[in-house]
């Protein structure tokens, strides 16, 4: 039992670091006409962690059964405990009824494999959903049974921040290497992340693309800002045991590095989510009289610094663009074309067909690296690329149209994992490949699982965030509220599970950290 407990703790401490390796390294197991078969480090972590949890629960159940065999008169307290758990041992804070309600959604998605347009993808995806379900259950209800050590919050946050810091440094190194001509095989940048696109790089870290890297940085950035603003021994249980993080200068350093790297990813989804989360933190800070000027200054100054660095990268890099050109393109893209301070010579994107051709080449992997001596190369884009927005909106429209084709789909969807196949069959002109996904989690959920699936998700959220759960009374509520809203915003920009496990695993992990600190 002690060995199992230690292994579970080691896996828990390693989770924040492992999540950053969402795409590199990756084990490619092949592909078919509808999907790629790939295995990443977070997925391996998920499988091994759940195996350890199952073994621990079995051992705990055997131990509890052996104790129950001893003849003794049950007390009133033990009778009440048995009423809430019939599994042989009691999970504090949850009843059998809540476990049943929470499991309805994964049961339904597994059942939807029977009518899925892509049954193999459905089975594999439902397996991942069950793995996530068990991991979240373990973080919230199983790990508290381990009698976690008093230094658990400190170790976990130190692991979280150190891993985030190292990955942030790697992102900056990626960008510097790119502008000095190091190839993608050395930098690990995605095809559209290099200086060829806008004249300056936007790093993807070890993720598949910048939007996932930016999404990964939301949790450490918001956690560091929360600790900086709300740090108080009585009001901040999450940092009560974190002596190494009590130094304000160190927290400011973490905030600056994390925030600047998040902006450097140039992911509009992550940046928009970050801004909305900052507004929520600001509201909580004002209501609790904990406002600190750093909550506004750090994001603002780091944004200005990153935009300036994008101008510097543009000048240093192989393109024949200027400092102002790099800055103006950055602002033009991030503001969806609203803020336009580009020089007249760069006003507008060159030609619509040329722009679409460039995007097509980038997507197909045929983007040539044409840099030569000096600054002779022209960036592909001179500002906001409406095609990147229009593609997402177009997929949303096709998904909605496909969903409303018949009443059965409206209620039960096309089955888990069947969105790409169904959209391709329904509208092959707009969706050229059955591998395509709806780059919006809400529309994807509606198309694949219908109204029944949506209602089950709502039911699951109501159970998780009910007044009895203790979520709303937790002193670290500003952090959880801002982080969850930020994740909900980012889910409007992509869908899928393997590359975004942090959305489902980091909130319960941080909640566990706060829960343990509260007892100290």
Short mmCIF file of C-alpha atoms in Angstrom, two decimals:
data_model
loop_
_atom_site.label_atom_id
_atom_site.label_comp_id
_atom_site.label_asym_id
_atom_site.label_seq_id
_atom_site.Cartn_x
_atom_site.Cartn_y
_atom_site.Cartn_z
CA UNK A 1 0.00 0.00 0.00
CA UNK A 2 2.79 2.44 0.88
CA UNK A 3 4.51 1.80 -2.45
CA UNK A 4 1.25 2.44 -4.30
CA UNK A 5 0.71 5.66 -2.37
CA UNK A 6 4.22 6.89 -3.21
CA UNK A 7 3.78 6.06 -6.89
CA UNK A 8 0.46 7.91 -6.99
CA UNK A 9 2.12 10.94 -5.40
CA UNK A 10 5.00 10.85 -7.89
CA UNK A 11 2.56 10.68 -10.80
CA UNK A 12 0.55 13.55 -9.33
CA UNK A 13 3.63 15.76 -8.93
CA UNK A 14 4.70 14.99 -12.51
CA UNK A 15 1.34 15.77 -14.13
CA UNK A 16 1.90 19.53 -14.73
CA UNK A 17 5.22 18.83 -16.47
CA UNK A 18 3.93 15.90 -18.53
CA UNK A 19 1.00 17.91 -19.91
CA UNK A 20 3.37 20.29 -21.72
CA UNK A 21 4.56 17.39 -23.92
CA UNK A 22 1.19 17.07 -25.62
CA UNK A 23 2.67 16.40 -29.08
CA UNK A 24 6.45 15.98 -28.82
CA UNK A 25 7.60 13.29 -28.37
CA UNK A 26 4.86 11.28 -30.01
CA UNK A 27 4.55 7.66 -31.05
CA UNK A 28 2.88 7.37 -34.47
CA UNK A 29 1.05 4.09 -34.87
CA UNK A 30 -0.34 4.64 -38.36
CA UNK A 31 -3.49 6.11 -39.87
CA UNK A 32 -6.60 5.34 -41.86
CA UNK A 33 -8.94 7.42 -43.99
CA UNK A 34 -10.64 9.04 -40.99
CA UNK A 35 -8.01 9.46 -38.25
CA UNK A 36 -4.36 9.28 -37.19
CA UNK A 37 -3.26 6.81 -34.52
CA UNK A 38 -0.83 8.56 -32.18
CA UNK A 39 0.26 8.08 -28.58
CA UNK A 40 1.60 11.02 -26.55
CA UNK A 41 3.20 11.32 -23.11
CA UNK A 42 0.03 12.74 -21.46
CA UNK A 43 -1.98 9.79 -22.76
CA UNK A 44 0.63 7.37 -21.43
CA UNK A 45 0.54 9.19 -18.08
CA UNK A 46 -3.26 8.90 -18.07
CA UNK A 47 -3.20 5.15 -18.69
CA UNK A 48 -0.51 4.40 -16.09
CA UNK A 49 -2.06 6.70 -13.46
CA UNK A 50 -5.48 5.09 -13.85
CA UNK A 51 -3.96 1.60 -13.60
CA UNK A 52 -2.34 2.62 -10.30
CA UNK A 53 -5.65 4.08 -9.09
CA UNK A 54 -7.53 0.87 -9.91
CA UNK A 55 -4.92 -1.26 -8.14
CA UNK A 56 -5.05 1.05 -5.11
CA UNK A 57 -8.85 0.91 -4.98
CA UNK A 58 -8.81 -2.88 -5.17
CA UNK A 59 -6.22 -3.07 -2.38
CA UNK A 60 -8.21 -0.57 -0.33
CA UNK A 61 -11.41 -2.54 -0.89
CA UNK A 62 -9.75 -5.80 0.19
CA UNK A 63 -8.36 -4.14 3.30
CA UNK A 64 -11.75 -2.62 4.13
CA UNK A 65 -13.47 -5.99 3.59
CA UNK A 66 -11.05 -7.72 5.94
CA UNK A 67 -11.77 -5.14 8.63
CA UNK A 68 -15.51 -5.56 8.17
CA UNK A 69 -15.20 -9.30 8.84
CA UNK A 70 -14.22 -8.60 12.41
CA UNK A 71 -17.34 -8.85 14.62
CA UNK A 72 -18.21 -5.56 16.22
CA UNK A 73 -21.32 -3.54 16.88
CA UNK A 74 -21.67 -0.82 14.21
CA UNK A 75 -21.93 2.68 15.55
CA UNK A 76 -24.40 5.25 14.29
CA UNK A 77 -21.59 7.01 12.44
CA UNK A 78 -20.50 3.85 10.60
CA UNK A 79 -24.12 3.08 9.62
CA UNK A 80 -24.45 6.55 8.13
CA UNK A 81 -21.16 6.15 6.29
CA UNK A 82 -22.24 2.79 4.88
CA UNK A 83 -25.44 4.36 3.63
CA UNK A 84 -23.41 6.70 1.40
CA UNK A 85 -20.97 4.14 0.09
CA UNK A 86 -21.51 0.48 -0.66
CA UNK A 87 -18.17 -0.05 -2.37
CA UNK A 88 -16.45 -1.33 0.77
CA UNK A 89 -14.88 2.02 1.68
CA UNK A 90 -16.05 5.60 1.90
CA UNK A 91 -15.09 8.46 -0.42
CA UNK A 92 -15.36 11.69 1.56
CA UNK A 93 -17.56 14.30 -0.03
CA UNK A 94 -19.34 12.10 -2.58
CA UNK A 95 -22.22 9.61 -2.48
CA UNK A 96 -23.11 6.65 -4.66
CA UNK A 97 -25.85 8.76 -6.21
CA UNK A 98 -23.39 11.47 -7.29
CA UNK A 99 -21.02 8.84 -8.71
CA UNK A 100 -23.91 7.42 -10.73
CA UNK A 101 -24.98 10.84 -12.06
CA UNK A 102 -21.42 11.76 -13.03
CA UNK A 103 -20.93 8.47 -14.87
CA UNK A 104 -24.02 8.90 -17.07
CA UNK A 105 -22.14 11.00 -19.61
CA UNK A 106 -19.23 8.57 -20.24
CA UNK A 107 -21.78 5.72 -20.39
CA UNK A 108 -23.77 7.59 -23.04
CA UNK A 109 -20.73 8.45 -25.18
CA UNK A 110 -19.69 4.79 -25.09
CA UNK A 111 -23.21 3.76 -26.11
CA UNK A 112 -23.10 6.26 -29.01
CA UNK A 113 -20.37 4.13 -30.59
CA UNK A 114 -23.20 1.83 -31.76
CA UNK A 115 -24.54 4.46 -34.17
CA UNK A 116 -21.34 6.42 -34.79
CA UNK A 117 -20.36 7.25 -38.36
CA UNK A 118 -16.78 6.44 -37.30
CA UNK A 119 -17.04 3.51 -34.83
CA UNK A 120 -13.29 2.94 -34.40
CA UNK A 121 -12.68 6.58 -33.50
CA UNK A 122 -15.72 6.44 -31.22
CA UNK A 123 -14.37 3.49 -29.26
CA UNK A 124 -10.92 5.02 -28.86
CA UNK A 125 -12.32 8.43 -27.88
CA UNK A 126 -14.76 6.92 -25.38
CA UNK A 127 -11.81 5.06 -23.87
CA UNK A 128 -9.99 8.37 -23.38
CA UNK A 129 -13.13 9.87 -21.82
CA UNK A 130 -13.31 6.99 -19.33
CA UNK A 131 -9.61 7.46 -18.53
CA UNK A 132 -10.21 11.18 -17.89
CA UNK A 133 -13.28 10.39 -15.79
CA UNK A 134 -11.31 8.00 -13.56
CA UNK A 135 -8.35 10.39 -13.29
CA UNK A 136 -10.57 13.32 -12.26
CA UNK A 137 -12.41 11.10 -9.78
CA UNK A 138 -9.05 10.01 -8.33
CA UNK A 139 -7.77 13.58 -8.00
CA UNK A 140 -10.91 14.76 -6.24
CA UNK A 141 -11.86 11.77 -4.09
CA UNK A 142 -9.16 9.06 -4.04
CA UNK A 143 -5.97 11.04 -3.41
CA UNK A 144 -7.41 12.66 -0.24
CA UNK A 145 -7.56 9.12 1.19
CA UNK A 146 -3.74 8.93 1.02
CA UNK A 147 -3.28 11.30 3.98
CA UNK A 148 -1.29 13.66 1.78
CA UNK A 149 1.79 15.22 3.42
CA UNK A 150 1.75 18.81 4.64
CA UNK A 151 4.27 19.82 1.98
CA UNK A 152 2.08 18.45 -0.85
CA UNK A 153 0.85 21.92 -1.99
CA UNK A 154 4.39 23.33 -1.95
CA UNK A 155 5.86 20.44 -3.93
CA UNK A 156 3.04 20.45 -6.43
CA UNK A 157 3.19 24.21 -7.09
CA UNK A 158 6.98 24.20 -7.29
CA UNK A 159 6.78 21.37 -9.83
CA UNK A 160 4.10 23.26 -11.72
CA UNK A 161 5.98 26.56 -11.85
CA UNK A 162 9.42 25.12 -12.58
CA UNK A 163 8.07 23.00 -15.45
CA UNK A 164 6.20 26.01 -16.83
CA UNK A 165 9.31 28.18 -16.56
CA UNK A 166 11.48 25.70 -18.45
CA UNK A 167 8.92 25.34 -21.23
CA UNK A 168 8.61 29.12 -21.49
CA UNK A 169 12.38 29.40 -21.90
CA UNK A 170 12.20 26.74 -24.62
CA UNK A 171 9.51 28.78 -26.44
CA UNK A 172 11.76 31.84 -26.52
CA UNK A 173 14.68 29.71 -27.69
CA UNK A 174 12.44 28.30 -30.45
CA UNK A 175 11.71 31.82 -31.68
CA UNK A 176 15.34 32.94 -31.59
CA UNK A 177 16.56 29.85 -33.41
CA UNK A 178 13.89 30.31 -36.08
CA UNK A 179 14.84 33.87 -36.98
CA UNK A 180 18.48 32.77 -37.26
CA UNK A 181 17.55 30.17 -39.85
CA UNK A 182 17.42 26.91 -37.88
CA UNK A 183 15.06 24.49 -39.60
CA UNK A 184 11.79 23.15 -38.21
CA UNK A 185 13.35 19.78 -37.49
CA UNK A 186 15.57 21.54 -34.96
CA UNK A 187 13.08 24.03 -33.49
CA UNK A 188 9.99 21.75 -33.46
CA UNK A 189 7.89 24.70 -34.65
CA UNK A 190 4.72 23.88 -36.54
CA UNK A 191 4.63 24.71 -40.24
CA UNK A 192 2.69 27.95 -39.88
CA UNK A 193 4.61 29.09 -36.78
CA UNK A 194 7.84 30.17 -38.46
CA UNK A 195 8.86 33.66 -39.54
CA UNK A 196 7.54 32.88 -43.06
CA UNK A 197 3.96 33.66 -42.01
CA UNK A 198 4.15 37.15 -40.49
CA UNK A 199 7.88 37.90 -40.44
CA UNK A 200 8.22 36.84 -36.79
CA UNK A 201 7.79 33.36 -35.23
CA UNK A 202 5.14 32.35 -32.71
CA UNK A 203 6.26 29.29 -30.72
CA UNK A 204 4.33 26.09 -30.20
CA UNK A 205 6.59 24.56 -27.52
CA UNK A 206 6.10 20.81 -27.40
CA UNK A 207 2.45 21.16 -28.50
CA UNK A 208 1.07 20.59 -31.97
CA UNK A 209 0.47 24.32 -32.56
CA UNK A 210 0.57 27.69 -30.72
CA UNK A 211 -3.08 27.69 -29.63
CA UNK A 212 -2.45 24.55 -27.55
CA UNK A 213 0.76 26.01 -26.15
CA UNK A 214 -1.08 29.19 -25.18
CA UNK A 215 -3.84 27.11 -23.64
CA UNK A 216 -1.28 25.19 -21.57
CA UNK A 217 0.09 28.47 -20.18
CA UNK A 218 -3.29 29.75 -18.97
CA UNK A 219 -3.23 27.73 -15.74
CA UNK A 220 0.31 28.64 -14.55
CA UNK A 221 -0.14 32.28 -15.54
CA UNK A 222 -3.46 32.70 -13.73
CA UNK A 223 -2.21 30.73 -10.70
CA UNK A 224 0.87 32.94 -10.37
CA UNK A 225 -1.22 36.11 -10.68
CA UNK A 226 -3.71 34.78 -8.16
CA UNK A 227 -0.97 34.05 -5.64
CA UNK A 228 0.49 37.51 -6.20
CA UNK A 229 -2.80 39.34 -5.72
CA UNK A 230 -4.57 37.24 -3.08
CA UNK A 231 -1.54 36.08 -1.10
CA UNK A 232 -2.51 36.13 2.55
CA UNK A 233 -1.96 33.48 5.21
CA UNK A 234 -5.59 33.49 6.27
CA UNK A 235 -7.21 34.05 2.89
CA UNK A 236 -4.96 31.96 0.67
CA UNK A 237 -4.91 28.31 1.76
CA UNK A 238 -3.38 27.26 -1.54
CA UNK A 239 -0.12 28.99 -0.63
CA UNK A 240 -0.13 28.59 3.14
CA UNK A 241 2.47 25.82 2.98
CA UNK A 242 4.38 27.28 0.03
CA UNK A 243 7.22 29.07 1.77
CA UNK A 244 9.35 29.12 -1.36
CA UNK A 245 6.58 30.95 -3.24
CA UNK A 246 5.88 33.49 -0.50
CA UNK A 247 8.58 35.78 -1.87
CA UNK A 248 6.73 38.42 -3.87
CA UNK A 249 9.61 39.08 -6.24
CA UNK A 250 9.69 35.45 -7.28
CA UNK A 251 5.96 35.51 -7.97
CA UNK A 252 6.36 38.66 -10.07
CA UNK A 253 9.11 36.92 -12.04
CA UNK A 254 6.87 33.92 -12.72
CA UNK A 255 3.98 36.18 -13.72
CA UNK A 256 6.15 38.13 -16.17
CA UNK A 257 7.68 35.06 -17.82
CA UNK A 258 4.40 33.12 -18.10
CA UNK A 259 2.37 36.10 -19.30
CA UNK A 260 4.91 37.22 -21.90
CA UNK A 261 5.27 33.70 -23.31
CA UNK A 262 1.50 33.34 -23.54
CA UNK A 263 1.38 36.52 -25.64
CA UNK A 264 4.36 35.28 -27.67
CA UNK A 265 2.37 32.24 -28.83
CA UNK A 266 0.22 34.68 -30.81
CA UNK A 267 -2.82 32.46 -30.18
CA UNK A 268 -5.91 34.61 -30.32
CA UNK A 269 -7.99 32.01 -28.50
CA UNK A 270 -5.57 31.81 -25.56
CA UNK A 271 -5.03 35.59 -25.45
CA UNK A 272 -8.75 36.39 -25.53
CA UNK A 273 -9.36 33.80 -22.80
CA UNK A 274 -6.52 35.31 -20.74
CA UNK A 275 -8.03 38.80 -20.98
CA UNK A 276 -11.49 37.56 -19.90
CA UNK A 277 -9.94 35.61 -17.01
CA UNK A 278 -8.09 38.77 -15.92
CA UNK A 279 -11.40 40.63 -15.80
CA UNK A 280 -12.85 37.94 -13.52
CA UNK A 281 -9.79 38.07 -11.24
CA UNK A 282 -10.09 41.85 -11.15
CA UNK A 283 -13.76 41.66 -10.11
CA UNK A 284 -12.93 39.25 -7.28
CA UNK A 285 -9.99 41.39 -6.20
CA UNK A 286 -12.15 44.52 -5.99
CA UNK A 287 -14.95 42.75 -4.13
CA UNK A 288 -12.53 41.24 -1.60
CA UNK A 289 -10.50 44.46 -1.29
CA UNK A 290 -7.38 42.63 -2.48
CA UNK A 291 -6.68 44.71 -5.60
CA UNK A 292 -3.02 44.98 -6.60
CA UNK A 293 -1.81 47.17 -9.45
CA UNK A 294 0.27 44.25 -10.70
CA UNK A 295 -2.92 42.54 -11.87
CA UNK A 296 -3.18 45.20 -14.58
CA UNK A 297 0.44 46.28 -15.03
CA UNK A 298 1.99 42.83 -15.55
CA UNK A 299 -0.30 41.74 -18.42
CA UNK A 300 -0.21 45.22 -20.01
CA UNK A 301 3.58 45.65 -19.85
CA UNK A 302 4.31 42.10 -20.96
CA UNK A 303 1.98 42.55 -23.94
CA UNK A 304 3.79 45.74 -24.96
CA UNK A 305 7.15 44.00 -24.51
CA UNK A 306 6.13 41.00 -26.65
CA UNK A 307 4.73 43.17 -29.45
CA UNK A 308 8.02 45.11 -29.44
CA UNK A 309 9.96 41.84 -29.54
CA UNK A 310 7.90 40.73 -32.53
CA UNK A 311 9.04 43.92 -34.24
CA UNK A 312 12.65 43.15 -33.29
CA UNK A 313 12.34 39.57 -34.58
CA UNK A 314 10.98 40.97 -37.85
CA UNK A 315 14.04 43.21 -38.26
CA UNK A 316 16.58 40.54 -37.30
CA UNK A 317 14.92 37.75 -39.27
CA UNK A 318 15.41 36.94 -42.96
CA UNK A 319 12.39 38.95 -44.14
CA UNK A 320 12.63 42.39 -45.70
CA UNK A 321 10.22 43.96 -43.23
CA UNK A 322 10.61 46.73 -40.66
CA UNK A 323 10.13 47.07 -36.92
CA UNK A 324 6.87 48.98 -37.40
CA UNK A 325 5.76 46.42 -39.97
CA UNK A 326 6.10 43.59 -37.47
CA UNK A 327 4.23 45.48 -34.75
CA UNK A 328 1.44 46.61 -37.07
CA UNK A 329 0.86 43.08 -38.41
CA UNK A 330 0.72 41.70 -34.87
CA UNK A 331 -1.90 44.22 -33.76
CA UNK A 332 -3.85 43.83 -37.00
CA UNK A 333 -4.06 40.03 -36.61
CA UNK A 334 -4.88 40.04 -32.89
CA UNK A 335 -7.62 42.65 -33.30
CA UNK A 336 -9.25 40.81 -36.24
CA UNK A 337 -8.33 43.69 -38.54
CA UNK A 338 -9.77 46.45 -36.36
CA UNK A 339 -6.49 48.09 -35.32
CA UNK A 340 -4.64 48.99 -38.52
CA UNK A 341 -1.48 51.07 -38.21
CA UNK A 342 0.34 49.39 -41.08
CA UNK A 343 2.42 51.56 -43.43
CA UNK A 344 0.67 52.38 -46.70
CA UNK A 345 3.00 50.16 -48.64
CA UNK A 346 1.74 47.19 -46.60
CA UNK A 347 -1.91 48.18 -46.50
CA UNK A 348 -4.07 45.10 -46.95
CA UNK A 349 -3.32 41.55 -47.81
CA UNK A 350 -1.92 41.29 -51.31
CA UNK A 351 -4.40 39.26 -53.24
CA UNK A 352 -7.24 37.07 -52.07
CA UNK A 353 -6.30 34.13 -54.29
CA UNK A 354 -2.63 34.48 -53.37
CA UNK A 355 -3.53 34.49 -49.65
CA UNK A 356 -5.69 31.38 -49.98
CA UNK A 357 -2.97 29.69 -52.05
CA UNK A 358 -0.42 30.44 -49.33
CA UNK A 359 -2.71 28.98 -46.67
CA UNK A 360 -3.29 25.89 -48.78
CA UNK A 361 0.44 25.40 -49.28
CA UNK A 362 1.09 25.83 -45.57
CA UNK A 363 -1.60 23.31 -44.65
CA UNK A 364 -0.32 20.72 -47.12
CA UNK A 365 3.27 21.03 -45.96
CA UNK A 366 4.60 22.56 -49.19
CA UNK A 367 5.70 25.89 -47.76
CA UNK A 368 9.19 26.43 -49.12
CA UNK A 369 11.91 27.94 -47.02
CA UNK A 370 13.16 30.55 -49.49
CA UNK A 371 15.32 32.68 -47.25
CA UNK A 372 18.62 33.69 -48.76
CA UNK A 373 21.42 36.01 -47.85
CA UNK A 374 20.30 39.30 -46.41
CA UNK A 375 16.63 40.28 -46.29
CA UNK A 376 15.08 39.22 -49.59
CA UNK A 377 12.08 37.20 -48.43
CA UNK A 378 8.58 38.62 -48.15
CA UNK A 379 6.27 37.32 -45.37
CA UNK A 380 3.19 35.48 -46.59
CA UNK A 381 0.75 37.62 -44.63
CA UNK A 382 0.75 41.39 -44.20
CA UNK A 383 -1.87 41.50 -41.47
CA UNK A 384 -5.12 39.92 -40.37
CA UNK A 385 -5.86 36.62 -42.13
CA UNK A 386 -9.67 36.40 -42.32
CA UNK A 387 -9.43 32.92 -43.79
CA UNK A 388 -8.32 31.51 -40.41
CA UNK A 389 -11.52 32.85 -38.86
CA UNK A 390 -13.77 32.02 -41.80
CA UNK A 391 -12.67 28.37 -41.83
CA UNK A 392 -13.77 27.93 -38.20
CA UNK A 393 -17.06 29.74 -38.76
CA UNK A 394 -17.68 27.71 -41.91
CA UNK A 395 -17.13 24.44 -40.04
CA UNK A 396 -19.56 25.60 -37.36
CA UNK A 397 -22.22 26.25 -39.99
CA UNK A 398 -21.67 22.88 -41.67
CA UNK A 399 -21.79 21.11 -38.28
CA UNK A 400 -25.07 22.81 -37.39
CA UNK A 401 -26.59 22.04 -40.80
CA UNK A 402 -25.50 18.39 -40.57
CA UNK A 403 -26.96 18.12 -37.06
CA UNK A 404 -30.40 19.40 -38.15
CA UNK A 405 -30.74 17.05 -41.15
CA UNK A 406 -33.02 14.62 -39.29
CA UNK A 407 -34.74 14.34 -35.87
CA UNK A 408 -32.64 11.36 -34.78
CA UNK A 409 -29.45 13.41 -35.11
CA UNK A 410 -31.02 16.30 -33.24
CA UNK A 411 -31.58 14.11 -30.18
CA UNK A 412 -28.74 11.56 -30.38
CA UNK A 413 -26.22 13.06 -32.81
CA UNK A 414 -24.12 11.19 -35.36
CA UNK A 415 -22.26 9.31 -32.65
CA UNK A 416 -18.98 10.04 -30.88
CA UNK A 417 -16.11 10.66 -33.29
CA UNK A 418 -18.38 10.80 -36.32
CA UNK A 419 -18.36 14.56 -36.93
CA UNK A 420 -15.76 14.54 -39.71
CA UNK A 421 -17.32 11.67 -41.62
CA UNK A 422 -20.85 13.07 -41.27
CA UNK A 423 -19.86 16.59 -42.37
CA UNK A 424 -17.86 15.21 -45.32
CA UNK A 425 -20.78 13.11 -46.51
CA UNK A 426 -23.26 15.94 -45.99
CA UNK A 427 -21.17 18.72 -47.53
CA UNK A 428 -18.10 17.39 -49.39
CA UNK A 429 -17.47 20.74 -51.06
CA UNK A 430 -16.89 22.51 -47.72
CA UNK A 431 -15.35 19.58 -45.82
CA UNK A 432 -12.88 17.89 -48.13
CA UNK A 433 -11.62 15.24 -45.71
CA UNK A 434 -13.41 12.89 -43.26
CA UNK A 435 -10.50 13.55 -40.87
CA UNK A 436 -11.75 17.11 -40.34
CA UNK A 437 -12.98 18.09 -36.88
CA UNK A 438 -15.34 20.83 -35.76
CA UNK A 439 -13.01 23.44 -34.32
CA UNK A 440 -15.55 24.37 -31.69
CA UNK A 441 -16.28 22.02 -28.78
CA UNK A 442 -19.90 23.14 -28.35
CA UNK A 443 -20.83 22.49 -32.00
CA UNK A 444 -18.83 19.24 -31.97
CA UNK A 445 -20.70 18.05 -28.88
CA UNK A 446 -24.05 18.97 -30.41
CA UNK A 447 -23.32 17.22 -33.71
CA UNK A 448 -21.86 14.01 -32.23
CA UNK A 449 -24.05 13.52 -29.14
CA UNK A 450 -27.15 15.62 -29.84
CA UNK A 451 -29.39 17.22 -27.25
CA UNK A 452 -29.15 14.17 -24.98
CA UNK A 453 -25.38 14.51 -24.77
CA UNK A 454 -25.61 18.25 -24.12
CA UNK A 455 -28.13 17.71 -21.31
CA UNK A 456 -25.91 15.05 -19.73
CA UNK A 457 -22.95 17.46 -19.80
CA UNK A 458 -25.09 20.10 -18.08
CA UNK A 459 -26.18 17.52 -15.49
CA UNK A 460 -22.56 16.54 -14.85
CA UNK A 461 -21.56 20.18 -14.37
CA UNK A 462 -24.49 20.75 -12.00
CA UNK A 463 -23.36 17.81 -9.87
CA UNK A 464 -19.71 18.89 -9.87
CA UNK A 465 -20.49 22.52 -9.00
CA UNK A 466 -23.48 22.04 -6.73
CA UNK A 467 -23.56 23.98 -3.43
CA UNK A 468 -22.78 20.74 -1.56
CA UNK A 469 -19.53 20.27 -3.49
CA UNK A 470 -17.78 23.04 -1.55
CA UNK A 471 -16.61 24.69 -4.77
CA UNK A 472 -18.36 28.01 -4.17
CA UNK A 473 -17.14 28.32 -0.58
CA UNK A 474 -13.49 27.62 -1.40
CA UNK A 475 -11.28 30.67 -0.70
CA UNK A 476 -9.43 29.95 -3.97
CA UNK A 477 -12.67 30.47 -5.94
CA UNK A 478 -11.24 33.45 -7.93
CA UNK A 479 -8.56 31.19 -9.42
CA UNK A 480 -10.94 28.35 -10.30
CA UNK A 481 -13.63 30.65 -11.69
CA UNK A 482 -11.20 32.56 -13.90
CA UNK A 483 -9.45 29.39 -15.11
CA UNK A 484 -12.66 27.52 -15.94
CA UNK A 485 -14.10 30.50 -17.83
CA UNK A 486 -10.81 30.86 -19.72
CA UNK A 487 -10.97 27.20 -20.74
CA UNK A 488 -14.59 27.58 -21.84
CA UNK A 489 -13.54 30.47 -24.08
CA UNK A 490 -10.69 28.48 -25.65
CA UNK A 491 -13.04 25.58 -26.40
CA UNK A 492 -14.67 27.86 -28.96
CA UNK A 493 -11.45 27.72 -31.00
CA UNK A 494 -10.82 23.96 -31.12
CA UNK A 495 -12.18 20.57 -30.12
CA UNK A 496 -10.65 17.22 -29.30
CA UNK A 497 -9.23 15.43 -26.28
CA UNK A 498 -5.64 14.15 -26.65
CA UNK A 499 -4.09 17.59 -27.26
CA UNK A 500 -6.05 19.39 -24.53
CA UNK A 501 -5.98 17.11 -21.49
CA UNK A 502 -4.95 20.08 -19.32
CA UNK A 503 -8.49 21.47 -19.55
CA UNK A 504 -9.85 18.43 -17.74
CA UNK A 505 -6.97 17.55 -15.40
CA UNK A 506 -5.44 20.81 -14.15
CA UNK A 507 -8.57 22.31 -12.47
CA UNK A 508 -9.16 19.24 -10.25
CA UNK A 509 -5.43 19.05 -9.52
CA UNK A 510 -5.34 22.67 -8.34
CA UNK A 511 -8.58 22.12 -6.43
CA UNK A 512 -6.93 19.20 -4.62
CA UNK A 513 -3.99 21.47 -3.81
CA UNK A 514 -6.30 24.09 -2.32
CA UNK A 515 -8.28 21.45 -0.42
CA UNK A 516 -5.15 20.02 1.21
CA UNK A 517 -3.86 23.50 2.10
CA UNK A 518 -7.18 24.37 3.71
CA UNK A 519 -6.74 21.57 6.24
CA UNK A 520 -3.28 22.69 7.32
#
